[in-house]
Every structure is written in C-alpha cells, then in structure tokens.
Tab-separated table of C-alpha atoms and ligand atoms in Angstrom:
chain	number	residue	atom	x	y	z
A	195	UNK	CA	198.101	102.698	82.570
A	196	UNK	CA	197.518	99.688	84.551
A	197	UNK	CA	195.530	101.160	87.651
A	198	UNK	CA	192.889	98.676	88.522
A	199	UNK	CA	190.224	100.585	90.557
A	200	UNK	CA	187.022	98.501	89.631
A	201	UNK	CA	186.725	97.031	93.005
A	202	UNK	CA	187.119	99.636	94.920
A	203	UNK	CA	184.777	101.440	97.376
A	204	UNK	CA	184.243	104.493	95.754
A	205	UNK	CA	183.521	103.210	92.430
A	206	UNK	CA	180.921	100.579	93.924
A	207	UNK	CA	179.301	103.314	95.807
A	208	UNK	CA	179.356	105.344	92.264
A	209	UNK	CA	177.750	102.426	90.893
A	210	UNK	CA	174.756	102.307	93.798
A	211	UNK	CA	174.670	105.844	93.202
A	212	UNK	CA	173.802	105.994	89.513
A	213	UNK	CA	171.389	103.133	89.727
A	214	UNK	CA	169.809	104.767	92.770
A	215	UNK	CA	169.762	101.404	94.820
A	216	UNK	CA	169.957	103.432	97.790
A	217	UNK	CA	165.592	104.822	97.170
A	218	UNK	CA	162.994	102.079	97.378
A	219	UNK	CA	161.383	104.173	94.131
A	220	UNK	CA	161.744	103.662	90.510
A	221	UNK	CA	161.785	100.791	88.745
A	222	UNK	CA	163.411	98.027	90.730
A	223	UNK	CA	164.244	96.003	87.536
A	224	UNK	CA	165.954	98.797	85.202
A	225	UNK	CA	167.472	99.806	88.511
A	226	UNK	CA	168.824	95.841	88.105
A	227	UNK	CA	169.612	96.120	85.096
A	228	UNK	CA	170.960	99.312	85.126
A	229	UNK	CA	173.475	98.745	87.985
A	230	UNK	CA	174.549	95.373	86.138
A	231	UNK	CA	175.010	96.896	82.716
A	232	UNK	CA	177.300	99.907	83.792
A	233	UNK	CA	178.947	97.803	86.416
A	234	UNK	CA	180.002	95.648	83.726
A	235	UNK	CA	181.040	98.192	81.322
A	236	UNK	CA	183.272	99.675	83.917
A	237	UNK	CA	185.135	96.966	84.708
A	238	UNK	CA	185.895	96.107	80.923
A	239	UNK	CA	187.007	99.911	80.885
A	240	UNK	CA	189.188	98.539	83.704
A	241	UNK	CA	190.041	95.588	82.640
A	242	UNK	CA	190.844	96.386	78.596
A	243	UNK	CA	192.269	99.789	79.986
A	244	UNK	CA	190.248	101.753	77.749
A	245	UNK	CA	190.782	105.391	76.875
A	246	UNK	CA	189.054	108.250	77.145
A	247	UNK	CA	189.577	108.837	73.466
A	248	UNK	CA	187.690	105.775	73.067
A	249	UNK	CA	185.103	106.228	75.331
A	250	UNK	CA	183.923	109.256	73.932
A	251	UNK	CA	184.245	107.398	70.472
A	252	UNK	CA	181.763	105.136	71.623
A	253	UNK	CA	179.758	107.590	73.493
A	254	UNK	CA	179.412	109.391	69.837
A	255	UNK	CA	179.033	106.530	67.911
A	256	UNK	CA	175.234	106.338	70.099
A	257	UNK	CA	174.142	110.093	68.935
A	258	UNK	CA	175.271	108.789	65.333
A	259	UNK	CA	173.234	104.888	65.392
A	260	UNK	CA	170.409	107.426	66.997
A	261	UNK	CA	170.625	109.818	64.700
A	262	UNK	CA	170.742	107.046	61.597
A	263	UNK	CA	167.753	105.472	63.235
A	264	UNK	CA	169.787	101.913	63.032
A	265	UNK	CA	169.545	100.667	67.045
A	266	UNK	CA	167.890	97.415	65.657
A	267	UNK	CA	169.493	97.251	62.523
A	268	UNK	CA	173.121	97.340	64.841
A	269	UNK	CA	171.011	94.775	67.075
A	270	UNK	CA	170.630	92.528	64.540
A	271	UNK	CA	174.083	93.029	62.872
A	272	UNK	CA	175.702	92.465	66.170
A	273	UNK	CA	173.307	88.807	67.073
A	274	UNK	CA	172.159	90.464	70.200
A	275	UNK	CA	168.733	89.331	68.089
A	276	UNK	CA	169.784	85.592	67.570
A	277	UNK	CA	170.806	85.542	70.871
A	278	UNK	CA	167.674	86.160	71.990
A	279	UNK	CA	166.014	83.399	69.792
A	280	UNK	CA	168.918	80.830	70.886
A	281	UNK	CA	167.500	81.349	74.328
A	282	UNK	CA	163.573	80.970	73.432
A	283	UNK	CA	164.724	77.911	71.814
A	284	UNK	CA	166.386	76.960	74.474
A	285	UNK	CA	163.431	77.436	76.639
A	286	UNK	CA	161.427	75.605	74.057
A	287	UNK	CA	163.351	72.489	74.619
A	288	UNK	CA	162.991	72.605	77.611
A	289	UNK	CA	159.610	72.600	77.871
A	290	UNK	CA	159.397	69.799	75.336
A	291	UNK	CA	157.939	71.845	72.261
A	292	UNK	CA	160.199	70.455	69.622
A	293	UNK	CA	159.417	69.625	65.602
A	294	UNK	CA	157.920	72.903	64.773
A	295	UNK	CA	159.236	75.549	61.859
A	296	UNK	CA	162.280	76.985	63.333
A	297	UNK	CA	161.501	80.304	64.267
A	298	UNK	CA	164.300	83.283	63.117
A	299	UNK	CA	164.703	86.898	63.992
A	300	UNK	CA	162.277	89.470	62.830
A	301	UNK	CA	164.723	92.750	62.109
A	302	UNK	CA	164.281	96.130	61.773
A	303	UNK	CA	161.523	96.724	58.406
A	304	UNK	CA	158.502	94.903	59.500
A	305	UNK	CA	155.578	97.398	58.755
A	306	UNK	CA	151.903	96.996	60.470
A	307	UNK	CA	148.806	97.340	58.229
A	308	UNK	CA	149.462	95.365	55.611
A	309	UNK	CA	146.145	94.612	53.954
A	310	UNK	CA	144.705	90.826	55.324
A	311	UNK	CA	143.018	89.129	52.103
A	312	UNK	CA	141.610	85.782	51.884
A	313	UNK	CA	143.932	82.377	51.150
A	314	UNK	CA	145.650	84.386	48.121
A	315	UNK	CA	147.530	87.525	47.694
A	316	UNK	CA	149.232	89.098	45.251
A	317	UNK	CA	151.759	91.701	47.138
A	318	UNK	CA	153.934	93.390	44.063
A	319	UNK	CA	152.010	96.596	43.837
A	320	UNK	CA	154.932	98.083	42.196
A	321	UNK	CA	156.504	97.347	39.072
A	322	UNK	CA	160.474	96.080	39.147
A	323	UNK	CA	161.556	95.032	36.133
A	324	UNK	CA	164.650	93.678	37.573
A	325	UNK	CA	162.919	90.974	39.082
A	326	UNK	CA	160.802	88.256	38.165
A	327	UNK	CA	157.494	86.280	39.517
A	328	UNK	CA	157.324	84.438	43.004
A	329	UNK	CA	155.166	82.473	44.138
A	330	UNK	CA	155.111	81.207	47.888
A	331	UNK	CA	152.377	78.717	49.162
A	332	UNK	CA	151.920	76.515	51.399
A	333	UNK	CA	149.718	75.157	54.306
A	334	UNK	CA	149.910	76.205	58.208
A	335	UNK	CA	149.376	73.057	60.490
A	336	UNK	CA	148.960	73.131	64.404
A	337	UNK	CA	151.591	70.346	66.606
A	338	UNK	CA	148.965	67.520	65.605
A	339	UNK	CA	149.968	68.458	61.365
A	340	UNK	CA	146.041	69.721	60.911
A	341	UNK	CA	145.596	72.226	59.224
A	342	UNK	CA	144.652	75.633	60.778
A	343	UNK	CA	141.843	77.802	59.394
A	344	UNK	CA	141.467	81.287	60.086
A	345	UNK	CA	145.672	82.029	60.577
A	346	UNK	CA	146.695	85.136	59.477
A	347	UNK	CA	150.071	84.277	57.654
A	348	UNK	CA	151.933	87.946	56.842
A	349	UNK	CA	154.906	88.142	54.678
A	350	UNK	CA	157.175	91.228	53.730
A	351	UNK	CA	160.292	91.189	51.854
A	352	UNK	CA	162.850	93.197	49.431
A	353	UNK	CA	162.623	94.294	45.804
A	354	UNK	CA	165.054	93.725	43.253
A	355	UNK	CA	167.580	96.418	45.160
A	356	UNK	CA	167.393	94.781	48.352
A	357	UNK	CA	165.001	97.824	49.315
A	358	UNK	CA	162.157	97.306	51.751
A	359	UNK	CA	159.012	99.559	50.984
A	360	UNK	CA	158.723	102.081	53.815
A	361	UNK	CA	162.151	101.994	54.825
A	362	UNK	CA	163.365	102.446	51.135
A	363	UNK	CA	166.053	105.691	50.601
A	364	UNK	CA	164.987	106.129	46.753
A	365	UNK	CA	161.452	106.768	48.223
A	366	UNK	CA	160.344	104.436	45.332
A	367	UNK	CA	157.625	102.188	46.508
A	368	UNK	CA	154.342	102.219	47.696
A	369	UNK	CA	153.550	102.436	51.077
A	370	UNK	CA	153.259	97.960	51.884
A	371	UNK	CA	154.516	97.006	48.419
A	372	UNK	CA	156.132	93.261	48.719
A	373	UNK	CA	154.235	93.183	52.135
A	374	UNK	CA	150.957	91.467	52.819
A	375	UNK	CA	148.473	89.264	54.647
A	376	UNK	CA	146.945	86.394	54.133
A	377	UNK	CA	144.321	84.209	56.361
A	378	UNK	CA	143.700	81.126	55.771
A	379	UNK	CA	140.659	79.074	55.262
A	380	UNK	CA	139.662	75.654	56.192
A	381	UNK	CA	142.368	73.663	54.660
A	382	UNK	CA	145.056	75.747	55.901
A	383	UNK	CA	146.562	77.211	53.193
A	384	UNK	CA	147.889	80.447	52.054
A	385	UNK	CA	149.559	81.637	48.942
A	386	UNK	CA	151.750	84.912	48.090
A	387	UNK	CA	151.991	85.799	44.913
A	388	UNK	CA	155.014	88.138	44.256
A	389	UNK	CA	158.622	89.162	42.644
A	390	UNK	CA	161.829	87.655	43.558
A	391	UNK	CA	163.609	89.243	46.219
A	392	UNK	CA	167.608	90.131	46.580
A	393	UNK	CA	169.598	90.535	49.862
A	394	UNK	CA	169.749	92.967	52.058
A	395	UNK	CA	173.003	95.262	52.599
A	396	UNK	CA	172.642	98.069	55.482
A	397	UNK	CA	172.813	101.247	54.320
A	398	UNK	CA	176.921	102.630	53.307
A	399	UNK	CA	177.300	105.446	55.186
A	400	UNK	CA	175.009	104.606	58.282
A	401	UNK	CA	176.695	103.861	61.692
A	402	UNK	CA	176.133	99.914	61.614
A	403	UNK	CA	178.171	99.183	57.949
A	404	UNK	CA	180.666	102.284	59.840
A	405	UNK	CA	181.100	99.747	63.355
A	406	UNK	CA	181.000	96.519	60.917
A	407	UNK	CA	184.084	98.007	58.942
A	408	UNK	CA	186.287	98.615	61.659
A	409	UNK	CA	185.195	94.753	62.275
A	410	UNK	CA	186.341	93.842	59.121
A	411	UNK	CA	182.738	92.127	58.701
A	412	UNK	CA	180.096	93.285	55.880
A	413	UNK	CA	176.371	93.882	56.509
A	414	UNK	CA	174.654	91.811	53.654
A	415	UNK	CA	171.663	89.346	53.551
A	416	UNK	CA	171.000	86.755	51.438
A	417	UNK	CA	167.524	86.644	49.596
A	418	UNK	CA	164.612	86.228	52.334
A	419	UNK	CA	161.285	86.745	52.903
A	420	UNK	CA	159.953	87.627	56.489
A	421	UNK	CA	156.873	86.020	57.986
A	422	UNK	CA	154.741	86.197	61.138
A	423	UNK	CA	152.217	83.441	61.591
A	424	UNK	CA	149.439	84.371	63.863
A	425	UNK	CA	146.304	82.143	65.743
A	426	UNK	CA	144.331	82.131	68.588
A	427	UNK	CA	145.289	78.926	69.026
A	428	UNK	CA	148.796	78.541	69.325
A	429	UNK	CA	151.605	80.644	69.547
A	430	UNK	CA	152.944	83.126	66.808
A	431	UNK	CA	155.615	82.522	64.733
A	432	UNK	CA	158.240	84.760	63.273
A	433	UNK	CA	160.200	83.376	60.672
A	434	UNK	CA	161.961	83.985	57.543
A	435	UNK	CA	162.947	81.771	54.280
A	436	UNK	CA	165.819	82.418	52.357
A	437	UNK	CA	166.497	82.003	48.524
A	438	UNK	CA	168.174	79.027	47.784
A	439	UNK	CA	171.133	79.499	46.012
A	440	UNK	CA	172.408	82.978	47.310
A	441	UNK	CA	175.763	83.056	47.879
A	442	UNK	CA	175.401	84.537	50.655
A	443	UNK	CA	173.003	82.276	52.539
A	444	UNK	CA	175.764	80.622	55.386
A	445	UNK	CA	177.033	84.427	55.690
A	446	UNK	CA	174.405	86.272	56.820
A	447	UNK	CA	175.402	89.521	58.862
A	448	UNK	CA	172.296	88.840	61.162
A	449	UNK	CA	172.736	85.098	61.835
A	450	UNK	CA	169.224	84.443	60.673
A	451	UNK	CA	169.695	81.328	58.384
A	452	UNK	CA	168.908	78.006	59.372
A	453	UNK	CA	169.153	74.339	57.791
A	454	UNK	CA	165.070	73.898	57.527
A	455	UNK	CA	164.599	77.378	56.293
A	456	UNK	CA	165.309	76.892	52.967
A	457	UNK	CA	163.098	75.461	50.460
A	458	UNK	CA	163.367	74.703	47.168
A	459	UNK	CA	162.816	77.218	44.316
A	460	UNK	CA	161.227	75.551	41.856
A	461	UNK	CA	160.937	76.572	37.948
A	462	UNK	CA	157.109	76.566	37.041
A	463	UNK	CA	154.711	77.632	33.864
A	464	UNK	CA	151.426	79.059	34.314
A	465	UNK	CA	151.886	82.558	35.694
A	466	UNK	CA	150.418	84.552	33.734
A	467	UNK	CA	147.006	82.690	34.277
A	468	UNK	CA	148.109	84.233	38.098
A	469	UNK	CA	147.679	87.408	37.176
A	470	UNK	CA	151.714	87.404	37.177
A	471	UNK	CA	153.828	89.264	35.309
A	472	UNK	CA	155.318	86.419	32.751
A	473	UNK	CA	154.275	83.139	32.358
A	474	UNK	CA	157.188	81.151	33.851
A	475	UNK	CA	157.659	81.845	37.127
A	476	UNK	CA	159.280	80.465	40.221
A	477	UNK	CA	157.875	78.358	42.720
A	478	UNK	CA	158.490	78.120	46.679
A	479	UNK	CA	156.676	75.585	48.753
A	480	UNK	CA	156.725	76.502	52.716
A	481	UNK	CA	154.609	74.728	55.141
A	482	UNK	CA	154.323	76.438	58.784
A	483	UNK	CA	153.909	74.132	61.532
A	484	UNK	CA	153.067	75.927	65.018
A	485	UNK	CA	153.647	75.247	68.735
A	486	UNK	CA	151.367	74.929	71.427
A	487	UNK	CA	150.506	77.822	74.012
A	488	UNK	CA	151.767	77.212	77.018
A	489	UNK	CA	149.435	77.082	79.698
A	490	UNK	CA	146.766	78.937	77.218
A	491	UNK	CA	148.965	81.279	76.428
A	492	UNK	CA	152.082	82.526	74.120
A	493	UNK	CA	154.449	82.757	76.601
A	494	UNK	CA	157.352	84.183	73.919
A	495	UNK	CA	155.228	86.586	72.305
A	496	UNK	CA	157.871	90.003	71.476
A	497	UNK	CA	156.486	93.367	71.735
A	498	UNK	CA	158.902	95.934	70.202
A	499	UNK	CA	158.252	99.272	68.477
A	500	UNK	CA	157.016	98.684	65.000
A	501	UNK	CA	156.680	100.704	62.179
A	502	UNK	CA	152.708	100.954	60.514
A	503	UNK	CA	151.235	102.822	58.223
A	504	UNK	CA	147.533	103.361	57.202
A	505	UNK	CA	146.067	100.855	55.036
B	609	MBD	C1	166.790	93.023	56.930
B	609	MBD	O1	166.023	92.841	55.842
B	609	MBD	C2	166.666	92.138	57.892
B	609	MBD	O2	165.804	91.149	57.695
B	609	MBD	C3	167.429	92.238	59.041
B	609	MBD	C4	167.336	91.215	60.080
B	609	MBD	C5	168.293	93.270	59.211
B	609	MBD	C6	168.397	94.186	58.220
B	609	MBD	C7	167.644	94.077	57.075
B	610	FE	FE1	164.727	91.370	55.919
C-alpha cells in the first residue's frame, strides 16, 4: 500500500476533532500538544506505511511498559531524558551560565525521605559482601568557588547487583539503603560514606530490555552514583558520577556520562577508623559547583512523580 491520505481533509478534520480545537475549553496546551503529537504520528503511519499489525503492536507494547511500571525507565533508555538536558544546557549557554558541574539525567529510582544528617553520612545500612568501602567527599561552591553552607547534597546509588533499594526485585534492602542526605556546614563540605556500586541493567523480561532487543541495543549502566544538590541560593543540581574504569562508561543505555563526571577512584587506608567495613577503602573526590538563579529564581527546576517513603 502506497495510499497517501495524511493531507487530506478528512483526516485534518479527524485530527481537530480528537484534540477538540473546535471548544474554547480544556486545556489549550495539551490540546497543542495533543493535536501535534497524533498529527505527527499519523503521518509517519503514512509516510513509513505502517500496518495495522504493527500498530496494535505498539498500542500493546503501552498496556505492557504500564503494566511493568517502566515509562521512565523506557524514557531514559530511549534519551528522550538527555534530550531534555541537551536543551537546558542549551538554554544555559545562552544565558551565559557556563563553568558549573555538568548536570546529567536523574532516572527512574530516586526515592524522597532519605534521612538529612550533618556534613557526614554513612548510607550502607545493609550488609553486601560483594562490595567494598566508598567514600565520596567533597565541597559544594556557589559561581564565585565559595563554599556554600547549609546545601543539602543527597546521593543514592546501586549495591553490588546493580539493585537500587526500593525498587529492588529480591526485596533485599532496607527501605533508603545506599541513599542519603547530607547538609553542609560552613566550609562547604559533605562526605558519603558507603559501598562500591555496579551498573545498572533494566530488568530481563520488562518491556524496555523487550523494545531495546528488537533494537539490537542493551540496557546497562556503568557504575554511578546519583546526586541532587539543593540551596536557597542557587539553583539545584542533578547529577551523577560514574566509576572510573567500567567498561561500560562511553556505553551507557541512558546517555548520562559526561567527560567532567568522572573522578578519580583513589586507593586509601584508614577505613576502619570510618566506621567502614575494612580498612582500605576507596576514595572519590567530587566538588559541586552551582549556577546562579535566574532572576531569583531556578528557572529549570523538574517536577516529576517521585517515589518516597517514610523516614
Ligand atoms: C538507573 O540507575 C538509572 O540511573 C537510569 C537513568 C535508568 C535506569 C537505572
Ligand atoms: Fe541510577
């Protein structure tokens, strides 16, 4: 079949219809967006000449990434969420904010609640004896490099399975183990104490690995640890370090790596004076340096659904 009927009268008006641009109620915008989205997905079904058998593939494949609970994981997987970050950069340069940590995508397994402690804390609640001691420190600086007291610096990351707590199918951690808070005093500084994470990979049998296969594309992370940076005073930062020295690190499946993202692991003695787990232990130095609000105010901030639990 070649019919091209895209342009035609009756499928414009079917278009109008099912965004209701013909009522001055609803919401004007998803009514925009709306009309836009399916008008472009009809005339790829046009265009490509795509089935009905492949339609209703598709149409399926939503109740399945529903039912799997993986929207964001898929958005991730698919850089509809680095696409969104290439344009905040974008709009970053343009309004001159340059120098700063680079920000990166949040995903899909941030919980809220995490407990906030003072300067230090020490976020391994569980024991995993596949993995050994972490410790990541460092100092959070405004645009002028001084330091920033009273930033809440929140971290969360994977155990030695790649596993998040809350989100992890063995049910095997605590609720907001290898997830914390930390604010930071007058110099600035905050320190994690922790175990080693490993990468990521999205779960086998769920419908984003299912779409990546048929890609020919796998959905594994290298090593990271999340963070959000948060002040009154300038704007929050999302962010994420990976482990240098994964293999995987320039083949991420959610396009989250970046050149100043990551540090050196360094091999260090003294841990079990840390209340860690063995004496040498490994050592990650990560400074965060903020931008400016614009106009007094965080003009990128993100709200999305997020997970919490009760501290
Ligand atoms: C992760 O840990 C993650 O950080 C992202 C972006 C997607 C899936 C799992
Ligand atoms: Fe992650």
């Amino acid at each position: 079949m070649s019919v091209k009927v895209f342009d035609t009268k009756e499928v414009q008006d079917l278009l109008k219809a099912a965004a209701n641009l013909g009522s001055q109620d609803g919401n004007p915008r998803a009514k925009q967006i709306v009309q836009r989205l399916l008008g472009d997905l009809f005339k790829a079904i046009d265009e490509l000449d795509m089935t009905p058998d492949e339609i209703w593939a598709g149409v399926h494949y939503f109740n399945k990434l529903g039912q799997d609970g993986e929207a964001a994981l898929l958005a991730a997987g698919l850089g509809l969420e680095k696409y969104l970050d290439i344009r905040m950069d974008a709009a970053d340069r343009e309004a001159d904010i340059n120098g700063s940590t680079p920000r990166t995508i949040e995903g899909p397994l941030y919980v809220a609640g995490a407990p906030v402690r003072e300067g230090v804390s020490k976020i391994d609640l569980d024991p995993d004896a596949h993995s050994g001691p972490l410790v990541i420190h460092g100092t959070v600086t405004g645009p002028d490099g001084k330091p920033v007291a009273d930033a809440v610096v929140e971290c969360w990351h994977a155990n030695s399975k790649g596993f998040y707590s809350h989100f992890d199918p063995t049910g095997a951690q605590s609720e907001f183990n290898l997830r914390g808070a930390v604010k930071t005093g007058a110099d600035g500084k905050y320190e994690f104490r922790t175990l080693m994470p490993v990468g990521y990979g999205c779960p086998p049998h769920g419908a984003t690995q299912q779409l990546l296969n048929v890609l020919a594309r796998h959905g594994n992370r290298p090593a990271h640890v999340h963070f959000f940076v948060i002040t009154d005073k300038y704007r929050k930062l999302t962010t994420q370090i990976n482990i240098e020295g994964d293999p995987l690190i320039w083949d991420d499946f959610a396009y989250a790596t970046r050149e100043d993202l990551i540090p050196h692991v360094v091999e260090k003695n003294g841990g079990t004076a840390l209340g860690m787990k063995a004496d040498p232990y490994k050592d990650i130095e990560f400074n965060f340096e903020l931008t400016p609000l614009v106009q007094g105010k965080d003009n990128q901030l993100v709200n999305r659904l997020r997970a919490s639990a009760p501290t």
